[in-house]
Coordinates of C-alpha atoms in Angstrom, one line a residue:
M22 CA -21.4 76.6 -34.1
T23 CA -21.0 80.0 -35.4
K24 CA -17.9 82.1 -35.3
A25 CA -18.0 85.3 -33.3
T26 CA -18.3 88.6 -34.9
Y27 CA -15.2 90.7 -34.9
W28 CA -15.4 93.0 -32.0
A29 CA -14.8 96.3 -34.3
D30 CA -17.9 95.3 -36.7
S31 CA -19.7 94.5 -33.4
Y32 CA -19.2 97.8 -32.4
V33 CA -20.4 99.5 -35.5
D34 CA -23.4 97.4 -35.6
K35 CA -24.1 98.2 -31.9
R36 CA -23.6 101.8 -32.2
C37 CA -26.8 103.9 -32.0
S38 CA -28.5 107.0 -30.5
A39 CA -29.7 107.2 -26.9
Q40 CA -33.3 107.4 -28.1
D41 CA -33.0 104.3 -30.1
A42 CA -31.4 102.2 -27.2
L43 CA -33.7 103.0 -24.6
K44 CA -36.6 102.0 -27.1
H45 CA -35.6 98.2 -25.9
I46 CA -36.6 99.3 -22.3
R47 CA -40.5 98.1 -21.4
P48 CA -42.7 99.3 -18.6
G49 CA -42.5 97.2 -15.6
Q50 CA -39.0 96.4 -15.9
R51 CA -35.9 96.7 -13.5
V52 CA -33.1 99.1 -14.8
F53 CA -29.7 99.6 -13.1
I54 CA -28.0 102.8 -13.5
G55 CA -24.0 103.3 -12.9
S56 CA -23.2 104.8 -9.7
S57 CA -21.4 107.5 -8.1
C58 CA -19.4 109.8 -10.5
A59 CA -19.7 107.3 -13.2
E60 CA -23.6 107.8 -13.6
P61 CA -24.0 107.9 -17.6
Q62 CA -25.7 111.7 -17.5
H63 CA -26.5 111.6 -21.1
L64 CA -28.5 108.2 -20.7
V65 CA -30.3 109.2 -17.4
K66 CA -31.1 112.5 -18.8
E67 CA -32.7 111.0 -21.9
L68 CA -34.6 108.4 -19.7
S69 CA -36.1 111.3 -17.8
T70 CA -37.0 113.0 -21.2
I71 CA -39.2 109.8 -22.2
S72 CA -40.4 108.7 -18.6
A73 CA -44.1 109.1 -20.3
R74 CA -43.7 105.9 -22.1
F75 CA -43.3 104.0 -18.8
T76 CA -45.1 103.0 -16.0
D77 CA -43.7 100.9 -13.0
L78 CA -40.0 100.8 -14.2
E79 CA -37.8 100.0 -11.4
I80 CA -34.5 102.0 -11.0
V81 CA -31.7 100.3 -9.0
R82 CA -29.0 102.2 -8.0
L83 CA -26.5 103.3 -5.3
L84 CA -27.6 106.4 -3.2
S85 CA -26.2 109.1 -5.4
I86 CA -26.6 112.8 -6.6
E87 CA -28.4 112.3 -9.5
S88 CA -27.9 114.5 -12.8
G89 CA -31.2 113.7 -13.8
P90 CA -34.7 114.1 -12.1
L91 CA -35.5 110.3 -11.7
T92 CA -36.4 110.6 -8.2
L93 CA -38.4 113.9 -8.9
I94 CA -40.6 112.0 -11.5
A95 CA -41.0 109.2 -9.0
N96 CA -42.4 111.6 -6.2
E97 CA -44.7 113.3 -8.9
S98 CA -45.9 110.2 -10.2
H99 CA -46.4 108.6 -6.9
S100 CA -44.1 105.9 -8.2
Q101 CA -46.3 104.8 -11.1
K102 CA -43.8 105.9 -13.6
F103 CA -40.4 105.1 -11.7
K104 CA -39.9 103.0 -8.7
I105 CA -36.4 104.0 -7.0
R106 CA -34.6 101.4 -5.4
S107 CA -31.5 102.9 -3.7
F108 CA -29.0 100.7 -1.6
Y109 CA -28.2 102.4 1.4
L110 CA -27.2 101.3 5.1
G111 CA -27.8 104.6 6.9
S112 CA -30.5 105.7 9.0
C113 CA -31.9 108.0 6.4
A114 CA -32.1 111.2 8.9
P115 CA -30.8 114.1 6.9
S116 CA -33.7 115.7 5.1
I117 CA -32.4 115.1 1.8
I118 CA -32.4 111.4 2.3
S119 CA -35.6 111.3 4.8
K120 CA -38.2 112.7 2.4
N121 CA -37.3 109.7 0.1
Q122 CA -36.5 106.9 2.5
R123 CA -39.3 104.6 1.4
F124 CA -37.0 103.9 -1.6
I125 CA -34.1 102.9 0.7
T126 CA -32.6 99.1 0.7
P127 CA -30.3 98.7 3.2
A128 CA -27.6 96.5 2.4
N129 CA -23.8 96.1 2.9
L130 CA -22.1 96.9 -0.6
S131 CA -20.4 93.6 -0.4
Q132 CA -23.6 91.8 -0.7
I133 CA -25.1 93.9 -3.4
P134 CA -23.4 91.8 -6.4
H135 CA -24.5 88.6 -5.2
L136 CA -28.3 89.8 -5.4
F137 CA -27.5 90.4 -9.3
K138 CA -25.4 87.3 -9.5
S139 CA -28.0 84.8 -7.8
G140 CA -30.9 86.1 -9.5
L141 CA -32.5 86.9 -6.3
M142 CA -32.9 90.7 -7.9
P143 CA -33.0 90.1 -11.8
L144 CA -31.8 93.3 -13.9
N145 CA -33.6 93.6 -17.4
A146 CA -31.3 96.4 -18.3
A147 CA -28.1 98.1 -17.3
L148 CA -27.1 102.0 -17.9
I149 CA -23.5 102.1 -17.8
Q150 CA -20.5 104.6 -18.9
A151 CA -17.3 103.1 -20.3
S152 CA -14.1 104.4 -21.8
P153 CA -13.6 103.8 -25.6
P154 CA -12.3 100.2 -26.4
D155 CA -8.8 99.3 -26.8
D156 CA -7.4 97.5 -30.0
F157 CA -8.8 94.4 -28.4
G158 CA -12.4 95.7 -27.7
W159 CA -12.0 96.1 -24.3
M160 CA -13.5 99.1 -22.2
S161 CA -13.0 100.4 -18.8
L162 CA -15.6 100.8 -16.3
G163 CA -13.5 103.7 -15.2
I164 CA -14.1 105.6 -11.9
S165 CA -17.0 103.5 -10.8
V166 CA -16.6 99.5 -10.9
D167 CA -18.1 98.6 -7.3
I168 CA -21.5 97.2 -8.5
N169 CA -21.6 98.2 -12.1
L170 CA -19.7 95.1 -13.1
S171 CA -22.1 92.6 -11.9
A172 CA -24.9 94.7 -13.1
C173 CA -23.3 94.4 -16.5
E174 CA -22.6 91.0 -16.2
T175 CA -26.2 89.9 -15.3
A176 CA -28.6 92.0 -17.1
D177 CA -30.6 91.1 -19.9
I178 CA -29.4 93.9 -22.0
V179 CA -26.7 96.7 -21.3
I180 CA -26.6 99.8 -22.6
C181 CA -23.2 101.9 -22.7
Q182 CA -22.4 105.2 -22.9
I183 CA -18.9 105.6 -24.6
N184 CA -17.4 108.6 -22.9
P185 CA -14.0 109.5 -24.1
K186 CA -13.2 111.5 -21.1
M187 CA -13.8 108.3 -18.8
P188 CA -9.9 107.4 -17.7
R189 CA -9.3 103.5 -18.8
V190 CA -8.6 102.2 -15.1
L191 CA -6.9 99.1 -14.8
G192 CA -7.7 95.9 -12.5
R193 CA -11.0 93.9 -12.9
S194 CA -12.9 96.9 -14.5
F195 CA -13.2 95.9 -17.9
I196 CA -16.2 95.0 -20.4
H197 CA -15.9 93.8 -23.8
V198 CA -17.6 95.2 -26.6
N199 CA -19.0 91.7 -27.5
D200 CA -20.8 91.7 -24.0
V201 CA -23.0 95.0 -24.5
D202 CA -26.0 95.4 -26.6
F203 CA -26.1 99.1 -27.2
I204 CA -23.6 101.6 -27.8
V205 CA -24.2 105.5 -27.3
E206 CA -21.2 107.5 -27.9
H207 CA -21.6 110.9 -26.4
E208 CA -18.9 112.9 -24.5
D209 CA -20.0 114.4 -21.2
S210 CA -17.7 116.0 -18.1
L211 CA -17.2 113.5 -15.7
L212 CA -19.3 114.3 -12.1
T213 CA -16.8 115.9 -9.8
I214 CA -17.1 117.1 -6.4
Q215 CA -15.3 120.4 -5.1
P216 CA -13.0 120.5 -2.0
R217 CA -15.0 121.1 1.1
P218 CA -14.3 123.9 3.5
Q219 CA -12.0 122.8 6.3
Q220 CA -13.0 123.4 9.8
E221 CA -10.6 123.3 12.9
S222 CA -12.5 120.4 14.6
D223 CA -11.7 118.2 11.7
N224 CA -7.8 119.2 11.9
I225 CA -7.9 118.4 15.5
I226 CA -9.6 115.2 15.1
A227 CA -6.9 114.3 12.6
K228 CA -4.3 115.2 15.2
H229 CA -5.7 112.6 17.4
I230 CA -5.9 109.8 14.8
S231 CA -2.7 110.4 13.3
R232 CA -0.4 108.6 16.1
L233 CA -2.8 105.5 16.0
I234 CA -1.6 104.8 12.2
E235 CA 2.1 103.4 12.0
D236 CA 4.2 103.2 9.0
G237 CA 3.5 100.2 6.9
S238 CA -0.3 100.5 7.2
T239 CA -3.3 99.9 4.8
I240 CA -5.5 102.4 4.9
Q241 CA -9.4 102.8 4.1
T242 CA -11.0 106.0 3.8
S243 CA -14.5 107.4 3.9
L244 CA -15.3 110.4 1.6
G245 CA -15.3 114.0 3.5
V246 CA -13.4 116.8 5.3
T247 CA -12.3 114.8 8.2
T248 CA -10.8 112.2 6.3
E249 CA -9.2 114.7 3.9
A250 CA -7.6 116.3 7.0
I251 CA -6.3 113.1 8.3
M252 CA -4.5 112.4 5.0
V253 CA -2.6 115.6 5.3
A254 CA -1.8 114.6 9.0
L255 CA -0.2 111.6 7.6
S256 CA 2.4 113.3 5.4
G257 CA 5.2 112.3 7.7
K258 CA 4.2 108.5 7.5
N259 CA 6.0 106.0 5.5
D260 CA 4.9 102.9 3.3
I261 CA 1.3 103.4 3.5
G262 CA -0.7 101.1 1.4
I263 CA -4.4 101.7 0.1
H264 CA -7.4 99.3 0.2
S265 CA -10.5 101.3 -0.1
Q266 CA -14.0 101.8 -1.6
Y267 CA -13.2 105.5 -2.8
L268 CA -10.2 107.2 -4.0
S269 CA -10.1 110.6 -3.5
D270 CA -7.6 114.0 -4.4
A271 CA -6.2 113.6 -0.8
I272 CA -5.1 109.9 -1.7
M273 CA -3.5 111.2 -4.9
H274 CA -1.7 113.7 -3.3
L275 CA -0.2 111.4 -0.5
F276 CA 0.9 108.9 -3.6
S277 CA 2.4 111.9 -5.5
I278 CA 4.8 112.9 -2.3
G279 CA 5.7 109.3 -1.7
V280 CA 3.7 108.6 1.1
I281 CA 1.7 105.6 -0.4
T282 CA 4.1 103.0 -1.7
N283 CA 1.7 99.9 -1.1
K284 CA 5.0 98.1 -0.5
K285 CA 4.0 96.4 2.8
K286 CA 0.0 95.8 2.4
G287 CA 0.8 92.1 2.5
F288 CA -1.5 91.7 -0.1
N289 CA -1.4 93.1 -3.4
N290 CA 1.5 94.8 -2.8
G291 CA 2.6 97.3 -5.0
K292 CA -0.9 98.2 -6.0
L293 CA -3.2 100.8 -5.0
V294 CA -6.9 99.1 -4.9
A295 CA -10.0 100.5 -4.8
S296 CA -13.6 99.9 -6.5
A297 CA -14.5 103.9 -7.3
A298 CA -13.0 107.1 -7.3
V299 CA -14.8 110.6 -6.4
G300 CA -13.0 113.9 -6.9
S301 CA -11.8 116.4 -9.2
T302 CA -11.0 116.0 -13.0
L303 CA -7.2 116.1 -11.8
L304 CA -7.9 112.9 -9.9
Y305 CA -9.6 111.1 -13.1
E306 CA -6.5 112.1 -15.1
F307 CA -4.2 110.5 -12.3
L308 CA -6.1 107.2 -12.8
D309 CA -5.8 106.9 -16.8
D310 CA -3.6 103.7 -17.4
N311 CA -1.9 104.1 -14.3
P312 CA -0.2 100.5 -13.9
S313 CA -0.3 100.9 -9.9
I314 CA -4.0 101.6 -9.6
E315 CA -6.5 98.4 -9.9
F316 CA -10.2 98.9 -9.3
Y317 CA -12.2 95.7 -8.3
P318 CA -16.0 95.2 -7.7
S319 CA -17.2 95.7 -4.4
D320 CA -17.8 91.8 -3.6
Y321 CA -13.9 91.8 -3.5
I322 CA -13.3 95.3 -2.2
N323 CA -15.6 95.1 0.5
N324 CA -15.2 91.5 1.2
P325 CA -14.0 91.4 4.9
G326 CA -12.1 88.2 4.4
I327 CA -10.1 90.1 1.8
I328 CA -9.7 93.2 3.8
G329 CA -8.5 91.4 6.7
R330 CA -5.7 89.9 4.8
H331 CA -3.9 93.4 4.8
N332 CA -1.0 94.1 7.1
K333 CA -2.4 96.8 9.8
M334 CA -5.6 97.4 8.0
V335 CA -7.0 100.9 9.4
T336 CA -10.3 101.7 8.4
L337 CA -11.3 105.7 8.7
N338 CA -15.2 106.2 8.6
T339 CA -17.6 109.1 9.4
A340 CA -20.5 108.6 11.9
M341 CA -23.3 110.6 12.6
A342 CA -24.0 110.0 16.3
I343 CA -23.1 107.4 18.8
D344 CA -25.1 106.3 22.0
L345 CA -23.6 105.7 25.3
T346 CA -23.4 102.0 24.7
G347 CA -21.4 102.3 21.6
Q348 CA -24.2 101.7 19.1
V349 CA -23.4 103.9 15.8
A350 CA -25.5 105.7 13.6
A351 CA -24.1 106.8 10.1
D352 CA -25.5 108.8 7.3
A353 CA -24.9 110.8 4.3
L354 CA -23.6 114.2 6.3
P355 CA -22.8 117.2 4.5
F356 CA -19.1 117.3 3.3
N357 CA -18.7 113.9 4.3
N358 CA -20.4 111.0 1.7
Y359 CA -21.2 111.4 -1.8
T360 CA -22.9 107.8 -2.4
G361 CA -23.8 106.8 1.3
I362 CA -21.8 104.7 3.6
N363 CA -22.7 101.1 2.5
G364 CA -19.2 99.7 3.3
L365 CA -18.9 100.9 6.6
L366 CA -19.7 97.7 8.4
D367 CA -17.8 95.6 5.9
F368 CA -14.4 97.5 6.6
T369 CA -15.1 97.8 10.2
R370 CA -15.2 93.8 10.5
G371 CA -12.3 93.2 8.0
A372 CA -10.2 95.5 10.0
A373 CA -10.8 93.6 13.2
M374 CA -9.5 90.4 11.1
S375 CA -6.2 92.2 10.1
E376 CA -3.0 91.8 12.3
G377 CA -2.8 95.0 13.9
G378 CA -5.9 96.2 12.4
K379 CA -7.7 99.1 13.8
S380 CA -11.2 100.7 13.0
I381 CA -11.8 104.1 13.6
L382 CA -15.1 106.3 13.6
M383 CA -14.7 110.0 13.6
M384 CA -17.3 112.6 14.3
T385 CA -17.5 116.0 15.3
S386 CA -18.9 116.5 19.0
T387 CA -22.1 118.6 18.0
M388 CA -24.5 119.0 15.0
D389 CA -26.8 121.7 13.9
H390 CA -24.6 124.5 14.9
G391 CA -23.6 123.2 18.2
Q392 CA -27.4 122.9 19.6
K393 CA -26.9 119.3 19.7
S394 CA -24.7 116.3 20.6
R395 CA -23.4 113.5 18.5
I396 CA -22.9 111.6 21.7
V397 CA -26.4 110.7 23.0
P398 CA -27.9 108.5 25.7
R399 CA -29.9 106.5 23.2
L400 CA -29.9 106.1 19.5
T401 CA -33.8 107.1 19.2
E402 CA -34.0 109.1 15.9
H403 CA -31.4 107.1 14.1
A404 CA -31.2 103.8 12.9
V405 CA -28.1 101.5 14.4
V406 CA -25.7 101.1 11.2
V407 CA -22.7 99.6 13.4
P408 CA -23.5 97.5 16.6
R409 CA -21.7 98.2 19.9
G410 CA -19.8 95.0 19.6
D411 CA -18.2 96.1 16.4
V412 CA -17.1 99.4 17.7
Q413 CA -13.4 99.9 18.3
F414 CA -11.9 103.5 18.2
V415 CA -14.0 106.8 18.5
A416 CA -12.5 110.2 18.0
T417 CA -14.2 113.4 18.5
E418 CA -12.1 117.0 18.5
Y419 CA -12.0 116.4 22.2
G420 CA -10.1 113.0 22.3
L421 CA -10.0 109.5 21.2
V422 CA -11.2 106.3 23.1
N423 CA -11.1 102.6 22.5
L424 CA -14.3 101.2 23.3
F425 CA -13.6 97.7 22.3
G426 CA -13.4 95.1 25.1
K427 CA -14.9 97.8 27.6
T428 CA -17.8 97.3 29.9
L429 CA -20.9 99.8 29.6
Q430 CA -19.5 101.9 32.5
E431 CA -16.3 102.4 31.2
R432 CA -17.9 103.1 27.5
V433 CA -19.9 105.9 29.7
M434 CA -16.7 107.3 30.7
A435 CA -15.0 107.1 27.9
L436 CA -17.6 109.0 25.5
V437 CA -18.6 111.4 27.8
S438 CA -14.9 112.5 28.1
I439 CA -14.7 113.1 24.5
A440 CA -18.5 114.9 24.2
H441 CA -18.6 118.4 24.2
P442 CA -18.1 119.8 27.8
D443 CA -21.7 121.9 27.5
F444 CA -23.5 118.3 27.1
R445 CA -21.2 115.9 29.6
D446 CA -23.1 116.7 32.9
G447 CA -26.3 115.8 31.0
L448 CA -25.0 112.7 29.4
F449 CA -23.6 111.7 33.0
A450 CA -27.0 112.2 34.4
A451 CA -28.8 110.0 31.7
A452 CA -26.1 107.1 32.3
K453 CA -26.8 107.3 35.9
D454 CA -30.7 107.1 35.0
M455 CA -30.5 104.4 32.8
G456 CA -28.4 102.2 35.1
L457 CA -25.3 102.4 33.2
I458 CA -23.0 103.5 35.9
D459 CA -22.7 103.1 39.5
S460 CA -24.8 105.0 41.5
D461 CA -22.0 106.3 43.8
R462 CA -20.1 108.0 40.8
K463 CA -20.1 111.6 41.1
F464 CA -20.2 114.0 38.5
K465 CA -17.4 116.3 39.3
Q466 CA -16.6 119.7 37.6
A467 CA -13.0 118.4 36.3
I468 CA -14.8 116.2 33.8
K469 CA -15.6 119.2 31.7
G470 CA -11.5 119.5 31.0
V471 CA -10.6 120.0 27.5
Y472 CA -8.0 117.4 26.7
P473 CA -4.5 118.8 26.1
L474 CA -3.5 117.0 23.2
K475 CA -0.1 119.2 22.8
Y476 CA 1.4 117.8 25.6
E477 CA 0.9 114.3 24.0
E478 CA 4.2 112.6 22.8
T479 CA 5.7 109.2 21.9
I480 CA 9.3 108.7 22.8
V481 CA 11.4 105.7 22.3
I482 CA 13.8 104.8 24.9
K483 CA 15.7 101.6 25.0
D484 CA 13.9 100.5 21.7
I485 CA 10.7 100.7 24.0
P486 CA 7.9 103.3 22.3
I487 CA 6.5 105.0 25.4
T488 CA 3.7 107.5 25.1
F489 CA 3.5 110.5 27.5
R490 CA -0.1 112.0 27.7
P491 CA -2.5 113.9 30.2
A492 CA -4.6 111.2 31.9
K493 CA -8.0 110.5 31.0
P494 CA -11.4 109.6 33.0
V495 CA -10.9 106.1 31.4
D496 CA -7.5 105.5 32.8
E497 CA -9.0 104.4 36.0
R498 CA -8.3 100.8 36.0
F499 CA -4.9 101.3 34.5
I500 CA -3.7 103.7 37.1
Q501 CA -5.3 101.2 40.0
E502 CA -3.1 98.5 38.3
H503 CA 0.0 100.5 38.3
Y504 CA -0.2 101.5 42.1
Y505 CA -0.9 97.7 42.8
T506 CA 2.1 96.6 41.1
M507 CA 4.6 98.7 42.9
N508 CA 7.0 97.8 45.5
R509 CA 6.6 98.8 49.4
G510 CA 9.2 101.3 49.0
D511 CA 8.1 103.0 46.2
I512 CA 4.5 103.2 47.6
V513 CA 5.9 104.7 50.9
S514 CA 7.8 107.4 48.9
R515 CA 4.6 108.6 46.9
F516 CA 2.2 108.3 49.6
F517 CA 4.2 108.6 52.8
H518 CA 2.9 105.8 54.5
E519 CA 1.9 102.0 53.6
K520 CA -1.0 101.9 51.5
K521 CA -2.8 98.6 50.3
S522 CA -5.7 99.7 48.7
F523 CA -6.2 102.2 45.9
A524 CA -10.1 102.1 45.4
Y525 CA -12.0 104.3 43.0
D526 CA -12.7 107.1 45.7
Q527 CA -8.8 107.2 46.8
I528 CA -7.2 107.8 43.6
E529 CA -9.7 109.6 41.8
T530 CA -8.0 112.7 41.7
T531 CA -5.4 111.5 39.6
Y532 CA -7.6 110.8 36.5
E533 CA -10.6 113.1 37.1
I534 CA -8.8 116.4 36.5
D535 CA -9.5 119.5 34.9
Y536 CA -5.9 119.7 32.9
I537 CA -5.5 123.4 34.6
N538 CA -5.3 123.3 38.1
D539 CA -5.1 119.7 38.4
L540 CA -3.1 117.6 35.8
T541 CA -1.8 114.2 35.6
I542 CA 0.9 113.0 33.2
V543 CA 1.1 109.2 32.4
A544 CA 3.6 107.2 30.7
T545 CA 2.1 104.2 28.9
I546 CA 3.3 101.3 26.5
G547 CA 0.6 99.0 24.6
E548 CA -2.4 99.9 22.5
L549 CA -4.4 102.6 23.5
G550 CA -7.5 101.3 25.1
F551 CA -5.3 98.2 26.5
E552 CA -2.2 100.2 27.9
K553 CA -0.1 99.6 30.7
I554 CA 0.8 102.8 32.9
I555 CA 4.6 102.5 34.0
A556 CA 4.4 106.1 35.3
V557 CA 2.7 108.9 36.8
G558 CA 3.4 112.4 37.4
E559 CA 0.7 114.8 38.6
Y560 CA 0.3 118.4 39.8
F561 CA -2.4 119.9 42.1
R562 CA -2.5 123.8 42.0
N563 CA -2.8 125.6 45.7
T564 CA -4.7 128.7 44.3
I565 CA -3.8 130.7 47.4
I566 CA -0.1 130.6 46.9
N567 CA -0.5 129.8 43.0
M568 CA 1.9 126.9 43.3
A569 CA 1.7 123.4 42.3
E570 CA 2.4 120.6 44.3
V571 CA 3.9 117.4 42.5
A572 CA 4.5 113.7 43.1
Y573 CA 5.8 110.9 40.9
S574 CA 5.7 107.3 40.6
V575 CA 7.6 104.8 38.0
S576 CA 7.4 101.1 38.1
K577 CA 10.6 99.4 39.4
E578 CA 11.3 97.7 36.0
Y579 CA 11.4 101.2 34.3
Q580 CA 13.0 103.0 36.6
G581 CA 16.7 104.4 35.9
M582 CA 15.6 105.3 32.1
G583 CA 14.9 109.1 32.5
I584 CA 11.0 108.7 32.4
A585 CA 10.9 110.6 35.5
C586 CA 12.7 113.4 33.9
I587 CA 10.3 113.6 31.2
L588 CA 7.2 113.7 33.2
Q589 CA 8.6 116.4 35.1
K590 CA 9.4 118.4 32.3
K591 CA 6.2 118.1 30.6
L592 CA 4.1 119.0 33.9
N593 CA 6.7 122.0 34.2
Q594 CA 5.5 123.3 30.8
A595 CA 1.8 122.5 31.4
A596 CA 2.1 124.7 34.5
I597 CA 3.7 127.6 32.9
D598 CA 1.2 127.6 30.3
N599 CA -1.6 127.8 33.1
G600 CA 0.0 130.5 34.8
I601 CA 1.2 128.8 37.9
K602 CA 4.0 130.5 39.5
G603 CA 6.1 127.3 40.4
L604 CA 6.4 123.9 41.8
I605 CA 6.2 122.4 45.5
A606 CA 7.1 118.9 46.4
Y607 CA 7.2 117.1 50.1
T608 CA 9.4 114.4 50.3
S609 CA 11.2 112.2 53.0
P610 CA 15.2 113.0 53.5
H611 CA 15.7 109.4 52.2
N612 CA 13.7 109.9 48.9
K613 CA 17.0 110.5 47.1
G614 CA 15.4 109.9 43.7
M615 CA 12.8 112.7 44.2
I616 CA 15.1 114.9 45.8
G617 CA 17.7 114.7 42.8
L618 CA 15.1 114.7 40.3
F619 CA 13.6 118.1 41.4
H620 CA 17.2 119.3 41.4
K621 CA 17.5 118.8 37.7
Q622 CA 15.2 121.3 37.0
P623 CA 16.6 124.3 35.5
Y624 CA 15.4 126.7 38.1
K625 CA 16.8 127.6 41.7
V626 CA 15.7 124.9 44.1
T627 CA 14.9 125.9 47.6
T628 CA 15.0 123.3 50.6
E629 CA 13.1 123.8 53.9
R630 CA 12.7 121.5 56.5
N631 CA 9.3 120.8 58.3
D632 CA 9.7 117.9 61.1
D633 CA 11.1 114.8 59.3
M634 CA 9.7 116.2 55.8
L635 CA 11.5 118.2 53.3
I636 CA 10.0 120.9 51.1
L637 CA 11.3 121.3 47.9
S638 CA 10.0 124.5 46.0
C639 CA 11.4 126.3 42.7
I640 CA 9.9 129.5 40.9
F641 CA 9.8 129.5 37.2
N642 CA 11.2 133.0 36.8
E643 CA 14.0 132.4 39.0
P644 CA 16.5 130.1 36.8
K645 CA 19.2 128.1 38.2
E646 CA 22.8 130.2 38.8
E647 CA 25.3 128.5 36.6
D648 CA 27.6 127.4 39.6
D649 CA 24.5 125.6 41.3
D650 CA 25.5 121.9 41.7
G651 CA 22.3 119.7 42.2
G652 CA 24.2 117.0 43.7
K653 CA 25.9 119.1 46.3
A654 CA 22.5 120.5 47.3
L655 CA 21.2 117.0 47.3
G656 CA 23.8 116.1 49.9
N657 CA 23.6 119.5 52.1
A658 CA 19.7 118.8 52.2
I659 CA 20.1 115.1 53.5
L660 CA 22.8 116.3 56.0
S661 CA 20.7 119.0 57.5
M662 CA 18.1 116.6 58.4
G663 CA 20.4 115.1 60.9

């Protein structure tokens, strides 16, 4: 048994030029190249320079923006010099990817290290980049650990570019000088990405999603402007944790203002955990020797079992397209992904294992400058990346829906409601042709209404978080359940007669609304997509007199909590915003609740009698007089009915 060489002496012995190191790579071998922004640019450029030496050299890497022309050489030589193997789970639709799609090896990121470690895909060489060694000979893989670490551990030879600009990132990110074969010292500026232009649609999507993310949640994010906008929208949250494939500048910002504390993750508490960083030079400086940050390889970070151990795990990823049954395509979109989305399915399934976990897919409603819908009848041009059974929340700038546990008909109605209004009628017709919705369903103009997010609000009443929001087409069943559970007296007060059926065609005007001439505000409790509607307030505009007729119903166990007053205030504001002159209500003289509620408005109330009915009305530009007593008015109104 021989004594190991002191690492510092070993370092000196292994130091050489890139040209000398690459001489040890032979034709026909398989060579791994470090991924993402940690690509060893100097080694890659030199490999490109000497490409004439090789035949059938297989380059293995994640899909990434390359600093050297390896793919170009592979194309020009018809793969006789270089063969490219890129791990990528997308459908290869973008032109920059599709022209090289023959090189794609679809795989979940969590499984790639196993390919190397098991010997199923042996590596002859690994070209990586690392920080200078510390006093004990350990070098950090820095901003990209993901599959780099397993490549280093299994390759026959490891050629390491030592770059003083590579940050020393903690965690399972280290390799030892004694475990590499050749060391090439070369300082390079690390690859960075610049901030992308913000779009208003991204900010709207962020607003839809931000209410789903509770204090104490653990977050995973993909890269892109939509995710960046969400990070901004989370600036008011508390004790957010991070377990993510990538770190970005937006995450750094949330950490710096105290939003991210990692205190309540439930696993790896106190640590911001990831496998790679993609961003600015400032981000890389933030990572350097930061004890609150740890990087781990992708078979750990992307392991659904590990992901599911976190509290309230929320995954935020970008989709390219979704069909009406919920099948999802995903690709490297402009401004959204850098190295591909190989971890999407890993994190989607991991979130499903988490207590209180949520998987959220985001996309703008259209592509090609508004010419095409991202919500399509069938995925014919794109491969399925996320099966329909794994999809939970889907968000566009037109709304947010939960597809989990929904029938195909319910999914159609949900997805049509968040599609761009210009494409909704076509999607509805296609769904009918495909047999996805009942043949009796009619496409109504109201389905083109744009969901008014500004009227959405969550209010805590008696320790119960109650969400007040405009109704959606997907609320059909929840509204039916609300009416079916009302007691007899409340049903008579609401509908003026006993009513035992609340079939689709009898209540459709409650949820098939245009949000302008007809609007319903519901009060809900529970998780989005599985809510219980506990109150309904609605108005319908009479265009002849420009007045809106209102009606309310509150489940008995929630009466007396001021819920109807909140519904009324929101309907008032919406009516004013939509240019409606005032409100009118038809009620029984015995319905003291409705009469009292109407008189609580800050407007002068007029009461008329019509046979056995009271007609209450108010005009928004006629404020209530200071001595107007709602209680006295109520009593007088009832007395006047005899």
